[in-house]
PDB file of C-alpha atoms in Angstrom:
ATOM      1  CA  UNK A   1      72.091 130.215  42.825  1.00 78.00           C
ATOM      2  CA  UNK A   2      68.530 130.537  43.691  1.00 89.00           C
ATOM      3  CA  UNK A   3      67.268 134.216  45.384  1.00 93.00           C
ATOM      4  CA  UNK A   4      65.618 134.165  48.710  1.00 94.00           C
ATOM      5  CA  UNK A   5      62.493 136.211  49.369  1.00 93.00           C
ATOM      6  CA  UNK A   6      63.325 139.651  50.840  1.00 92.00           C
ATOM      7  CA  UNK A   7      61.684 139.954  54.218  1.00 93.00           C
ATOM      8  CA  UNK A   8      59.688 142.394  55.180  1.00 91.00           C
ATOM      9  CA  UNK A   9      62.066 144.724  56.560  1.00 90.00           C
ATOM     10  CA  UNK A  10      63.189 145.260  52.541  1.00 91.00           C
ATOM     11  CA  UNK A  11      60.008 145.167  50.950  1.00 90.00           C
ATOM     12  CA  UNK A  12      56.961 145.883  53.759  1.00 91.00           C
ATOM     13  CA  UNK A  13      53.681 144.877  53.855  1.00 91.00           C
ATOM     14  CA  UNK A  14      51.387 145.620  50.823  1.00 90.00           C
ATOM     15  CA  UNK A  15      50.772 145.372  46.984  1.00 90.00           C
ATOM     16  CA  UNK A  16      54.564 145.149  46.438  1.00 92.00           C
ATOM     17  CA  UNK A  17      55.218 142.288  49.257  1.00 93.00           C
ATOM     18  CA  UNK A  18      51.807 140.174  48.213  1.00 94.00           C
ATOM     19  CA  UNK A  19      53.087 140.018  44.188  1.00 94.00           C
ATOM     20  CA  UNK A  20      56.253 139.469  45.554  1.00 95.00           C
ATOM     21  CA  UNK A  21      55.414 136.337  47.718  1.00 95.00           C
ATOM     22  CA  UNK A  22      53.327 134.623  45.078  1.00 96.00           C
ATOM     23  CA  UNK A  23      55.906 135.119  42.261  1.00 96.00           C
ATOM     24  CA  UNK A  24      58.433 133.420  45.209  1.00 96.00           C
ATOM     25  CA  UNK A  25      56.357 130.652  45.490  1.00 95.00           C
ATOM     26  CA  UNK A  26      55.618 130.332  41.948  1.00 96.00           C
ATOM     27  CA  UNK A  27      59.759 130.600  41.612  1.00 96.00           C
ATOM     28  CA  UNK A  28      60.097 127.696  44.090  1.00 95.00           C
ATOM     29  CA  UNK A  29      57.500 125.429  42.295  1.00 95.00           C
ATOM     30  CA  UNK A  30      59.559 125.576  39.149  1.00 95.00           C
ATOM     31  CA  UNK A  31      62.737 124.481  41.100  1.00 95.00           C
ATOM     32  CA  UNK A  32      64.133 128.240  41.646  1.00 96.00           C
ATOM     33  CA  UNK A  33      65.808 128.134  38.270  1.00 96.00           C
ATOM     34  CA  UNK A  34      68.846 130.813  37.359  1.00 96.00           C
ATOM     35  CA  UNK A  35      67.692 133.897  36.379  1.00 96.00           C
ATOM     36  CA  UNK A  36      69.625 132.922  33.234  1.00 96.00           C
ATOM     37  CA  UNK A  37      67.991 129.786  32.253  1.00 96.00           C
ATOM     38  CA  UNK A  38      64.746 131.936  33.083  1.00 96.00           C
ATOM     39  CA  UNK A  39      65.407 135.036  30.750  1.00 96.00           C
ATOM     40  CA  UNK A  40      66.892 132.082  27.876  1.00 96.00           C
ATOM     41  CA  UNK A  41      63.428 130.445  28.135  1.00 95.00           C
ATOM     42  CA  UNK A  42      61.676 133.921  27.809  1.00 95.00           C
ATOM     43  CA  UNK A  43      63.489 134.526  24.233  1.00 94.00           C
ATOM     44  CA  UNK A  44      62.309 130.532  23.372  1.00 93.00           C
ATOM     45  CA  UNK A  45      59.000 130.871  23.292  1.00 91.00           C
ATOM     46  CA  UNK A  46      58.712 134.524  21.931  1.00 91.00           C
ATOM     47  CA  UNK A  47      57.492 136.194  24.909  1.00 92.00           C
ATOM     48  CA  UNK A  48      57.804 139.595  25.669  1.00 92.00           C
ATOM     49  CA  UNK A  49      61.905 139.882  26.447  1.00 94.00           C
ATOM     50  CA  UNK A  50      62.831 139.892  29.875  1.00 95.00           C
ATOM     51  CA  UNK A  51      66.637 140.249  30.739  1.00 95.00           C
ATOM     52  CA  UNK A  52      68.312 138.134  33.332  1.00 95.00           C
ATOM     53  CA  UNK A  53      68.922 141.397  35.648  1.00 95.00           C
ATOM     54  CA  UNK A  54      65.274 142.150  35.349  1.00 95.00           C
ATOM     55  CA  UNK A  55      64.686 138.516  36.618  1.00 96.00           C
ATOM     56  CA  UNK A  56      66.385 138.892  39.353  1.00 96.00           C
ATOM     57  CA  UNK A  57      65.629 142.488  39.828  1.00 95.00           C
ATOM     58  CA  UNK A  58      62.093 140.869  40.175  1.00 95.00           C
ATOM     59  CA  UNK A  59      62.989 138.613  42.449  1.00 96.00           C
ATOM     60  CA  UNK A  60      64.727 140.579  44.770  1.00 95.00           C
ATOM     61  CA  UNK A  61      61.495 143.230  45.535  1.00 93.00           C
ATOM     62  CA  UNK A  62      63.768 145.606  43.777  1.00 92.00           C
ATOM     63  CA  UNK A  63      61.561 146.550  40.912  1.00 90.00           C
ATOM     64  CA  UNK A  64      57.947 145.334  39.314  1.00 91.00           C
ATOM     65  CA  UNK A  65      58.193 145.104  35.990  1.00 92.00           C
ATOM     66  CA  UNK A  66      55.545 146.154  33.409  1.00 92.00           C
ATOM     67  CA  UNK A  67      52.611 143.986  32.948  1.00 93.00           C
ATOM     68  CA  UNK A  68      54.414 142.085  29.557  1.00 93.00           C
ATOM     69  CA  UNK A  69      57.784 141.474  30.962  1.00 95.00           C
ATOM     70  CA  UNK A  70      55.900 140.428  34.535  1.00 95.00           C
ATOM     71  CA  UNK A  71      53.675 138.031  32.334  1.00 95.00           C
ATOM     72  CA  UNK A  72      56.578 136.591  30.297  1.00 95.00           C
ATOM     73  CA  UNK A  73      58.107 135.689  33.606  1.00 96.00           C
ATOM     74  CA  UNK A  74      54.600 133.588  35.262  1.00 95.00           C
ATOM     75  CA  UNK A  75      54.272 131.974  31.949  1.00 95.00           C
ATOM     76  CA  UNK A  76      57.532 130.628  32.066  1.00 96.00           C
ATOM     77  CA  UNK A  77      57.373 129.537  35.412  1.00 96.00           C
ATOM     78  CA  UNK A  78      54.659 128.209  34.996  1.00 94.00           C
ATOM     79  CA  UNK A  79      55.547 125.593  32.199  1.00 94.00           C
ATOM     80  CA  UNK A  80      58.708 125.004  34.515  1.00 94.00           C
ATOM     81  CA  UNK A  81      56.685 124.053  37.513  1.00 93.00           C
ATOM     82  CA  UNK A  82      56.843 120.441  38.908  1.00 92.00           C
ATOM     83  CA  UNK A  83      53.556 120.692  39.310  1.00 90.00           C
ATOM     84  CA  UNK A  84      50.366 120.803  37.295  1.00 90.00           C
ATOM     85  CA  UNK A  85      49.840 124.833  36.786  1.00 89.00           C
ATOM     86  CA  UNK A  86      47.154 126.410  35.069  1.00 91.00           C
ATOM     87  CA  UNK A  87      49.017 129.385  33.382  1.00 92.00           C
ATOM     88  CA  UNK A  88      45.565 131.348  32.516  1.00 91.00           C
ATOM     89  CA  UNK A  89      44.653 131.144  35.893  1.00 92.00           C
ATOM     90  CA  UNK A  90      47.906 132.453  36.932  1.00 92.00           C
ATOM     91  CA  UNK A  91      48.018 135.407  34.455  1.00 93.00           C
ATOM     92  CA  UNK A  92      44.555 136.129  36.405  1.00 93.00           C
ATOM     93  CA  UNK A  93      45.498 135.966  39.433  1.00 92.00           C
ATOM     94  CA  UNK A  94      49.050 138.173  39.532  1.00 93.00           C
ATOM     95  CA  UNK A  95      47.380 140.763  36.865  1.00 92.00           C
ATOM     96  CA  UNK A  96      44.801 141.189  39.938  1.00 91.00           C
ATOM     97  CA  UNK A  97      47.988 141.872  42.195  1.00 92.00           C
ATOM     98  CA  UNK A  98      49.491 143.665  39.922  1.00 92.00           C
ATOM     99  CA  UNK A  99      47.165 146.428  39.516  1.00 90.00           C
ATOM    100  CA  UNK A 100      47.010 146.485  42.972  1.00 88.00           C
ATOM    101  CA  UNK A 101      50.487 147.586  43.213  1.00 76.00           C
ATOM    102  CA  UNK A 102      50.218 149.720  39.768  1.00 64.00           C
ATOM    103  CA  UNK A 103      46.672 151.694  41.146  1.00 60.00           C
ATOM    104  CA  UNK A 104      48.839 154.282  43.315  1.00 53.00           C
ATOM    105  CA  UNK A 105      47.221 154.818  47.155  1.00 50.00           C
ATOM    106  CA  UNK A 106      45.349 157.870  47.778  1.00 53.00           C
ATOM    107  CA  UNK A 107      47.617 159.976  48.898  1.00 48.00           C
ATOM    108  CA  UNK A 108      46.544 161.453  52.625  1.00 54.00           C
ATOM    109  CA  UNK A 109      45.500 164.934  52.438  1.00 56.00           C
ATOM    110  CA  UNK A 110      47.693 167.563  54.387  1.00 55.00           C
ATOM    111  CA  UNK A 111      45.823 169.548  56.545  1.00 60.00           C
ATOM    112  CA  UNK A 112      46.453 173.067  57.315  1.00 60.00           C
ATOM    113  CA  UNK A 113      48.962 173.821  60.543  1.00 54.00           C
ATOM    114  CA  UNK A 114      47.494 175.781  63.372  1.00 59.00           C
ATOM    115  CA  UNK A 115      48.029 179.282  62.857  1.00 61.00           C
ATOM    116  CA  UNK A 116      50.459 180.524  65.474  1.00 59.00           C
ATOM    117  CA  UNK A 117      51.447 184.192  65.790  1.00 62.00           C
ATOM    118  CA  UNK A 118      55.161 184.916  65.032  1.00 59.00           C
ATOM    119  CA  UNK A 119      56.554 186.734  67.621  1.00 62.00           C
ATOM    120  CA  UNK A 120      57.289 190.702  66.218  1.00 64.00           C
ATOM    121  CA  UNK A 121      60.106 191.356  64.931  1.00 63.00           C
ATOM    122  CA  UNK A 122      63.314 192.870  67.271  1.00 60.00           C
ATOM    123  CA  UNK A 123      64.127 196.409  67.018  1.00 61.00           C
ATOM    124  CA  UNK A 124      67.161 197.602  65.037  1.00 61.00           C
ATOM    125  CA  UNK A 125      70.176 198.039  67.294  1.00 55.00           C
ATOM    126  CA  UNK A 126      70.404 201.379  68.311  1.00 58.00           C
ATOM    127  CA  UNK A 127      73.320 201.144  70.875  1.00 56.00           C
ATOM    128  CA  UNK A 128      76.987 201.120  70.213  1.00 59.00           C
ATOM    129  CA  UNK A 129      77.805 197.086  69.272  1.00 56.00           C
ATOM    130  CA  UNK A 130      81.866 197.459  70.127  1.00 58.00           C
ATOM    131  CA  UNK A 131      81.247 196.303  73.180  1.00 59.00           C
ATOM    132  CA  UNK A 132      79.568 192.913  72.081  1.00 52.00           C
ATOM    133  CA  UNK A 133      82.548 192.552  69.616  1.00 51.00           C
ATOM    134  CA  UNK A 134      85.490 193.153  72.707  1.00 57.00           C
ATOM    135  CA  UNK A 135      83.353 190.856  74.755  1.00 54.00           C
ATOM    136  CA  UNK A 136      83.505 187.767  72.072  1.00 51.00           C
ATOM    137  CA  UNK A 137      87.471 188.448  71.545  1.00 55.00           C
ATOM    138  CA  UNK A 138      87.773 188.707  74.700  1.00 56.00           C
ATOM    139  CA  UNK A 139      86.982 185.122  75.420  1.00 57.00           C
ATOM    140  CA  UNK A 140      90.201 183.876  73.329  1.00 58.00           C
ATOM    141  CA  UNK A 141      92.523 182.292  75.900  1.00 62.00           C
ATOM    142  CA  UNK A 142      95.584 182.928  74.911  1.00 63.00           C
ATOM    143  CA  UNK A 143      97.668 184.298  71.472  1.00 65.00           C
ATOM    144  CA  UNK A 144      95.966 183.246  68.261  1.00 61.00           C
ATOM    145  CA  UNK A 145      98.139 180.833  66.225  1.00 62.00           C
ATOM    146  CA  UNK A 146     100.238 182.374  63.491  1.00 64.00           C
ATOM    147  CA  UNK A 147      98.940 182.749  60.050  1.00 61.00           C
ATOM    148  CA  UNK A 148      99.657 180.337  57.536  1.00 61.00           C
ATOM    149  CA  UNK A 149      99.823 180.294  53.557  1.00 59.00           C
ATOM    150  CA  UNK A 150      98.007 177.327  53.128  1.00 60.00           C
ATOM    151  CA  UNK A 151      95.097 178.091  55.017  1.00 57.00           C
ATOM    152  CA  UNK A 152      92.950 180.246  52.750  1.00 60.00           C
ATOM    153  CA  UNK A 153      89.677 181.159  52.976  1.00 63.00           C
ATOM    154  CA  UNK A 154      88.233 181.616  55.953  1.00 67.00           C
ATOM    155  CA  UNK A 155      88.411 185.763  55.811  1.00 68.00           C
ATOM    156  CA  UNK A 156      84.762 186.429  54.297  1.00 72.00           C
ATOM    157  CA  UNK A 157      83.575 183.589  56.170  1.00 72.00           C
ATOM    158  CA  UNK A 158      84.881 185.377  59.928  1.00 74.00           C
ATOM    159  CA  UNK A 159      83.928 188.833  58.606  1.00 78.00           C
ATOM    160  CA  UNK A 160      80.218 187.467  58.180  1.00 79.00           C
ATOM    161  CA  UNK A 161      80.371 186.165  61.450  1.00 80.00           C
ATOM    162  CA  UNK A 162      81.729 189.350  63.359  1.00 80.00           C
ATOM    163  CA  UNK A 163      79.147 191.322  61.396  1.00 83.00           C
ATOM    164  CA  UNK A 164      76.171 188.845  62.422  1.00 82.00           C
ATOM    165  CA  UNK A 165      77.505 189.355  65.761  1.00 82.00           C
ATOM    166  CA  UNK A 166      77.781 193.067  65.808  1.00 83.00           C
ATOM    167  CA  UNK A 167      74.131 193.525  64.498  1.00 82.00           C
ATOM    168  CA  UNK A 168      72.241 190.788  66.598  1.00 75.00           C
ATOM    169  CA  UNK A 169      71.160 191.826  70.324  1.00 69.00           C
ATOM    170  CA  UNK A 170      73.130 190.162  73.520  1.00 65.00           C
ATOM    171  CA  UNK A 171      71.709 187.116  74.385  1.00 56.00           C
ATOM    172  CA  UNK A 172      71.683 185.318  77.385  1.00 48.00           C
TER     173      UNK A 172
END
């Protein structure tokens, strides 16, 4: 089963997408053989060992190979082209590419954030905070359900919370 080129919504625009569309059209020249037969004609004439996965791997935009395996792959293609290919001019042509995709982009330079001042810090609580607590259990409608052995757990989780609430200011 031959592999379709990915579109661009898999593998965007760039480096990646340009090796990827010339290896596709190299891969259609030679009759989009099996990844198989490919990877079987790799091992035949001695070239650097490619597996079938990393064929198709290939093909699929989800990996470029090193320069070896990526060359073992265009020679072979090559030689199973229906049409006349010159394989040095190949090899020229996708090294070009593929040091275009190896050379890493400059990464952009992050610049600085505006400095902002925070706003200062909040006071400690100096007033009594039982009256923030009774005001928070006082919105419960109604009895709280009965406790229950198999619901574990949640006591240091509700004590945090009631003594975040006690210690932070009324807000509105």
């Amino acid at each position: 089963m031959s592999i379709a080129l990915p579109g661009p919504e898999r593998v965007p625009e760039g480096p990646k997408r340009d090796l990827l569309v010339r290896l596709h059209e190299l891969y259609g020249q030679a009759g989009k053989p099996a990844t198989r037969v490919i990877s079987r004609r790799i091992d035949d004439e001695n070239l650097e060992s490619v597996s079938y996965e990393t064929v198709s791997s290939v093909l699929r935009g989800n990996k470029v190979p090193s320069w070896a395996r990526l060359q073992s792959i265009i020679v072979v293609l090559c030689r199973m082209s229906v049409q006349r290919v010159d394989v040095s001019q190949e090899l020229v042509h996708f090294n070009v590419l593929w040091r275009r995709f190896d050379t890493p982009e400059p990464v952009p330079v992050a610049r600085p954030l505006p400095t902002r001042p925070y706003p200062a810090p909040l006071p400690p609580l100096e007033a009594d905070t039982t009256d923030i607590v009774r005001s928070v259990t006082s919105r419960v409608q109604g009895p709280l359900p009965a406790r229950t052995v198999r619901f574990t757990g949640r006591e240091q989780l509700l004590d945090d919370v009631e003594s975040r609430l006690a210690r932070s200011p009324r807000r509105r």
